[in-house]
Amino acid sequence: MNIQSVELKRLALPLKSAFETSLDRMTSKDFILVSVYDKDGLVGYGESTALASPYYNEETTDTVWYMLEKFLIPLLFDSDIQHPDDVLKRFAPIRGNNMAKATLEGAVWDLYCKEKGVSLASRLGGQKDMIDVGVSIGIEPTVDLLLGKVDQYLNEGYKKIKVKIKPGFDVSPIRAIRDRFGSDVPLMADANSAYTLKKLPIIKELDQFGLMMIEQPLAHDDMIDHAKLQREIQTPICLDESIHSAEDARKAIELGSCQIINIKIGRVGGISEAKKIHDICKKKNIPVWCGGMLESGVGRAHNIALTTLPNFTIPGDTSASNRYWEEDIVSPEVTLWKPGILKVPEGPGIGYEIKQDTVNKYLTHKKVYRNERVK
Ligand SMILES: O=C(O)CCC(=O)c1ccccc1C(=O)O
Ligand SMILES: [Mg+2]
């Protein structure tokens, strides 16, 4: 592919309103925008999905920058990349650091598709020209404020309402949503690992509300207790934090640890691995949906492309730009085309332009790396 240089830009994009989970409270997204240039001047874009602090997983924006600079960019420059699938093969000797790997890999996918003049969605084998999407709502200071947000997003047509829960903020908000909006609302809860099997009585109470699923109720590194829990409740368990690879997905399915998997490109180390997980789940009749890490428009575009694959049958967390930002860094911004539906762009690669003036407005640090092998 003749990759000539890589540019890293660190941005801090303020969120419209704070996003709280059982792990952390975020007021802005601190991330790295990576641009990969080939010899013809074409450019592919990727975005780091790690958070600023290591509460969701072990990575942070700083560790992603470090891994890119010290190991991943040199490895990319050192090898001949014929196809984006080669990138993760080159990175395989490096353990973990999936979000760092995915940052660069996603940019190579975009560049590759631009070189071929095709959209990322079509190159991945996606067949949809629009996708159903949902919204993930953080823990709100009060149940009333939460109900207000649910009301707003239902009015915007979002096809899945996901609410964050934690011990002490679980049964009451779910009951309040059911009481106010009824049993037909496609509703799910995400615990971000806040419970253990000792809390089985509470989870059994949650089991009464006909939730679409409960996401990652138990430990971030567990599959055994999730399998035990799944035998005790009707509500499907969806794994997020526990799944880092296609092998993890296979094992979780074999163990009965979940009935649904949330695929996040960053968490699993890139698009090539995300597609493998999709394929395994499809074969085993495990539906998947695309999770999110509060990405800017660049990561969002990758998520949209991935979601066009056929086994993404449940609406994901890829909401419109205006659910997160006053101003996104892509043009056009990601907007709902119809209520709860995003249109898949048809242009080459991710199909969105980057608004450089907006990028520069939120830029905090920048560095360029040149491939000395290419002259
Ligand atoms: O809207 C999104 O991007 C999804 C937000 C979300 O749920 C989330 C955001 C940050 C960290 C973890 C999670 C999660 O899915 O667990
Ligand atoms: Mg989650």
Coordinates of N, CA, C and O in Angstrom, one line a residue, residues 212-302:
M212 N -34.5 -6.3 26.9 CA -33.9 -6.9 25.7 C -32.7 -7.8 26.1 O -32.4 -8.8 25.6
M213 N -31.9 -7.2 27.1 CA -30.7 -7.9 27.6 C -30.2 -7.1 28.8 O -30.6 -6.0 29.0
I214 N -29.3 -7.8 29.5 CA -28.5 -7.0 30.5 C -27.0 -7.2 30.1 O -26.6 -8.3 29.8
E215 N -26.3 -6.0 30.0 CA -25.0 -6.0 29.4 C -24.0 -6.0 30.6 O -24.0 -5.2 31.5
Q216 N -23.0 -6.9 30.5 CA -21.9 -7.1 31.4 C -22.2 -6.8 32.8 O -21.7 -5.9 33.5
P217 N -23.1 -7.7 33.4 CA -23.4 -7.5 34.8 C -22.3 -7.8 35.7 O -22.1 -7.1 36.8
L218 N -21.4 -8.8 35.4 CA -20.4 -9.3 36.3 C -19.0 -8.8 35.8 O -18.9 -8.0 34.9
A219 N -18.0 -9.4 36.5 CA -16.6 -8.9 36.3 C -16.2 -8.7 34.9 O -16.5 -9.5 34.0
H220 N -15.3 -7.8 34.6 CA -14.8 -7.4 33.3 C -14.1 -8.6 32.7 O -14.0 -8.7 31.4
D221 N -13.5 -9.5 33.5 CA -12.7 -10.6 33.0 C -13.3 -11.9 33.2 O -12.6 -12.9 33.2
D222 N -14.6 -11.9 33.5 CA -15.3 -13.2 33.8 C -16.1 -13.8 32.6 O -16.7 -13.0 31.9
M223 N -16.1 -15.1 32.5 CA -17.0 -15.8 31.7 C -17.8 -16.9 32.4 O -18.8 -17.3 32.0
I224 N -17.1 -17.4 33.5 CA -17.7 -18.5 34.3 C -19.0 -18.1 35.1 O -20.0 -18.7 34.9
D225 N -18.8 -17.0 35.8 CA -20.0 -16.6 36.6 C -21.1 -16.1 35.7 O -22.3 -16.2 36.1
H226 N -20.8 -15.5 34.6 CA -21.8 -15.1 33.7 C -22.6 -16.3 33.2 O -23.8 -16.2 33.0
A227 N -21.9 -17.4 33.0 CA -22.6 -18.6 32.5 C -23.6 -19.1 33.6 O -24.7 -19.5 33.4
K228 N -23.1 -19.0 34.9 CA -23.9 -19.4 36.0 C -25.1 -18.5 36.1 O -26.3 -19.0 36.3
L229 N -24.9 -17.2 35.9 CA -26.0 -16.3 36.0 C -27.0 -16.5 34.9 O -28.2 -16.4 35.1
Q230 N -26.5 -16.7 33.7 CA -27.4 -16.9 32.6 C -28.4 -18.1 32.8 O -29.5 -18.1 32.4
R231 N -27.9 -19.1 33.6 CA -28.8 -20.2 33.9 C -29.9 -19.9 34.9 O -30.9 -20.6 35.0
E232 N -29.7 -18.8 35.6 CA -30.6 -18.3 36.6 C -31.7 -17.3 36.2 O -32.6 -17.0 36.9
I233 N -31.4 -16.7 35.0 CA -32.3 -15.6 34.6 C -32.8 -15.8 33.1 O -32.1 -16.5 32.3
Q234 N -34.0 -15.2 32.8 CA -34.5 -15.3 31.4 C -33.9 -14.3 30.5 O -33.7 -14.5 29.3
T235 N -33.6 -13.1 31.1 CA -33.1 -12.0 30.3 C -31.8 -12.4 29.7 O -30.9 -12.9 30.4
P236 N -31.6 -12.2 28.4 CA -30.3 -12.6 27.7 C -29.2 -11.7 28.3 O -29.3 -10.5 28.5
I237 N -28.1 -12.4 28.6 CA -26.8 -11.6 29.0 C -26.1 -11.2 27.7 O -26.0 -12.1 26.8
C238 N -25.6 -10.0 27.6 CA -24.8 -9.5 26.5 C -23.4 -9.2 27.1 O -23.3 -8.5 28.1
L239 N -22.4 -9.7 26.5 CA -21.0 -9.4 27.0 C -20.4 -8.3 26.2 O -20.6 -8.2 25.0
D240 N -19.8 -7.4 27.0 CA -19.0 -6.3 26.4 C -17.6 -6.5 26.8 O -16.7 -7.1 26.1
E241 N -17.2 -6.0 28.0 CA -15.8 -6.0 28.5 C -15.1 -7.4 28.4 O -13.9 -7.4 28.3
S242 N -15.8 -8.5 28.6 CA -15.2 -9.8 28.6 C -14.7 -10.3 27.3 O -13.9 -11.3 27.2
I243 N -15.1 -9.7 26.2 CA -14.8 -10.2 24.8 C -13.7 -9.3 24.1 O -14.0 -8.2 23.8
H244 N -12.5 -9.9 24.0 CA -11.4 -9.2 23.3 C -11.0 -9.7 22.0 O -10.1 -9.2 21.3
S245 N -11.6 -10.9 21.6 CA -11.2 -11.5 20.4 C -12.2 -12.5 19.9 O -13.2 -12.8 20.6
A246 N -12.0 -13.0 18.7 CA -12.9 -14.1 18.2 C -12.8 -15.3 19.1 O -13.8 -16.0 19.3
E247 N -11.6 -15.6 19.6 CA -11.5 -16.8 20.5 C -12.3 -16.6 21.7 O -12.9 -17.5 22.2
D248 N -12.2 -15.4 22.3 CA -13.1 -15.1 23.5 C -14.6 -15.3 23.2 O -15.3 -15.9 24.0
A249 N -15.0 -14.9 22.0 CA -16.4 -15.0 21.6 C -16.7 -16.5 21.5 O -17.8 -17.0 22.0
R250 N -15.9 -17.3 20.9 CA -16.1 -18.7 20.8 C -16.3 -19.4 22.2 O -17.2 -20.1 22.4
K251 N -15.4 -19.0 23.1 CA -15.4 -19.6 24.4 C -16.7 -19.2 25.2 O -17.3 -20.0 25.8
A252 N -17.0 -17.9 25.1 CA -18.2 -17.4 25.8 C -19.5 -18.1 25.3 O -20.3 -18.5 26.1
I253 N -19.5 -18.4 24.0 CA -20.7 -19.0 23.4 C -20.7 -20.5 23.9 O -21.7 -21.0 24.3
E254 N -19.5 -21.1 23.8 CA -19.5 -22.5 24.3 C -19.9 -22.7 25.7 O -20.5 -23.7 26.1
L255 N -19.4 -21.8 26.6 CA -19.7 -21.8 28.0 C -21.2 -21.5 28.3 O -21.6 -21.7 29.4
G256 N -21.8 -20.8 27.4 CA -23.2 -20.3 27.7 C -23.1 -19.0 28.5 O -24.1 -18.7 29.3
S257 N -22.1 -18.2 28.4 CA -21.9 -17.0 29.2 C -22.8 -15.9 28.7 O -22.9 -14.9 29.4
C258 N -23.3 -16.0 27.5 CA -24.1 -14.9 26.9 C -24.9 -15.4 25.8 O -24.6 -16.4 25.2
Q259 N -25.9 -14.6 25.4 CA -26.8 -14.9 24.3 C -26.6 -13.8 23.2 O -27.2 -14.0 22.1
I260 N -25.9 -12.8 23.5 CA -25.7 -11.6 22.6 C -24.3 -11.1 22.9 O -23.8 -11.2 24.0
I261 N -23.7 -10.6 21.8 CA -22.4 -9.9 22.0 C -22.4 -8.5 21.5 O -22.9 -8.2 20.4
N262 N -21.8 -7.6 22.3 CA -21.6 -6.2 21.9 C -20.2 -6.2 21.3 O -19.2 -6.5 21.9
I263 N -20.1 -5.8 20.0 CA -18.8 -5.7 19.3 C -18.4 -4.3 19.3 O -19.1 -3.4 18.8
K264 N -17.2 -4.0 19.9 CA -16.6 -2.7 19.8 C -15.2 -2.9 19.1 O -14.4 -3.7 19.5
I265 N -15.0 -2.1 18.0 CA -13.8 -2.3 17.2 C -12.6 -2.1 18.0 O -11.6 -2.9 18.0
G266 N -12.5 -1.1 18.9 CA -11.3 -0.8 19.7 C -11.1 -1.9 20.7 O -9.9 -2.4 20.8
R267 N -12.1 -2.4 21.4 CA -11.9 -3.4 22.4 C -11.4 -4.7 21.9 O -10.6 -5.4 22.5
V268 N -11.7 -5.0 20.6 CA -11.3 -6.3 20.0 C -10.1 -6.1 19.2 O -9.6 -7.1 18.5
G269 N -9.5 -4.9 19.1 CA -8.2 -4.8 18.4 C -8.3 -4.4 16.9 O -7.3 -4.5 16.2
G270 N -9.5 -4.2 16.4 CA -9.6 -3.7 15.0 C -10.7 -4.3 14.2 O -11.5 -5.2 14.7
I271 N -10.9 -3.8 13.0 CA -12.0 -4.2 12.2 C -11.9 -5.6 11.7 O -12.9 -6.3 11.7
S272 N -10.7 -6.1 11.4 CA -10.5 -7.4 11.0 C -11.0 -8.4 12.0 O -11.7 -9.4 11.7
E273 N -10.6 -8.1 13.3 CA -11.1 -9.0 14.4 C -12.6 -8.9 14.7 O -13.2 -9.9 14.9
A274 N -13.1 -7.7 14.5 CA -14.5 -7.5 14.7 C -15.3 -8.3 13.7 O -16.4 -8.9 14.1
K275 N -14.8 -8.3 12.5 CA -15.5 -9.1 11.5 C -15.5 -10.6 11.8 O -16.5 -11.3 11.6
K276 N -14.3 -11.0 12.3 CA -14.3 -12.5 12.7 C -15.3 -12.8 13.8 O -15.9 -13.9 13.8
I277 N -15.4 -11.9 14.7 CA -16.4 -12.1 15.8 C -17.8 -12.2 15.2 O -18.6 -13.1 15.6
H278 N -18.0 -11.2 14.4 CA -19.3 -11.2 13.7 C -19.6 -12.6 13.0 O -20.7 -13.1 13.1
D279 N -18.6 -13.1 12.3 CA -18.8 -14.3 11.5 C -19.0 -15.5 12.4 O -19.9 -16.3 12.2
I280 N -18.3 -15.6 13.5 CA -18.5 -16.7 14.5 C -19.8 -16.7 15.1 O -20.6 -17.7 15.2
C281 N -20.2 -15.5 15.5 CA -21.6 -15.3 16.1 C -22.7 -15.7 15.2 O -23.7 -16.3 15.5
K282 N -22.5 -15.3 13.9 CA -23.5 -15.6 12.9 C -23.7 -17.1 12.8 O -24.8 -17.6 12.8
K283 N -22.5 -17.8 12.7 CA -22.6 -19.2 12.6 C -23.3 -19.9 13.8 O -24.0 -20.9 13.6
K284 N -23.1 -19.3 14.9 CA -23.7 -19.9 16.2 C -25.0 -19.3 16.5 O -25.5 -19.5 17.7
N285 N -25.6 -18.5 15.6 CA -26.9 -17.9 15.9 C -26.9 -17.0 17.2 O -27.9 -16.9 17.9
I286 N -25.8 -16.3 17.4 CA -25.7 -15.3 18.4 C -25.8 -13.9 17.8 O -24.9 -13.5 17.1
P287 N -26.9 -13.2 18.0 CA -26.9 -11.8 17.4 C -25.9 -10.9 18.0 O -25.5 -11.0 19.2
V288 N -25.5 -9.9 17.2 CA -24.5 -8.9 17.7 C -25.0 -7.5 17.4 O -25.9 -7.3 16.6
W289 N -24.4 -6.5 18.1 CA -24.7 -5.1 17.9 C -23.4 -4.4 18.1 O -22.5 -4.9 18.8
C290 N -23.4 -3.2 17.6 CA -22.1 -2.4 17.6 C -22.2 -1.5 18.8 O -23.0 -0.6 18.9
G291 N -21.2 -1.6 19.7 CA -21.1 -0.8 20.9 C -20.4 0.5 20.5 O -20.0 0.7 19.4
G292 N -20.3 1.4 21.5 CA -19.6 2.7 21.3 C -18.7 3.1 22.4 O -18.9 2.5 23.5
M293 N -17.8 4.0 22.2 CA -17.0 4.5 23.3 C -17.0 6.1 23.2 O -16.0 6.7 23.3
L294 N -18.2 6.6 22.9 CA -18.3 8.1 22.7 C -17.4 8.6 21.7 O -16.7 9.6 21.9
E295 N -17.4 7.9 20.5 CA -16.5 8.3 19.5 C -16.9 9.6 18.8 O -18.1 9.9 18.7
S296 N -15.9 10.3 18.3 CA -16.2 11.4 17.3 C -16.7 10.8 16.0 O -16.8 9.6 15.9
G297 N -16.9 11.7 15.1 CA -17.5 11.2 13.8 C -16.6 10.2 13.1 O -17.1 9.4 12.3
V298 N -15.3 10.2 13.3 CA -14.4 9.3 12.6 C -14.6 7.8 13.1 O -14.9 6.9 12.3
G299 N -14.6 7.6 14.4 CA -14.9 6.3 15.0 C -16.3 5.9 14.7 O -16.6 4.7 14.4
R300 N -17.2 6.9 14.7 CA -18.6 6.6 14.4 C -18.8 6.1 13.0 O -19.5 5.2 12.8
A301 N -18.0 6.7 12.1 CA -18.1 6.2 10.7 C -17.7 4.8 10.5 O -18.3 4.0 9.8
H302 N -16.6 4.4 11.3 CA -16.2 3.0 11.2 C -17.3 2.1 11.8 O -17.5 1.0 11.3

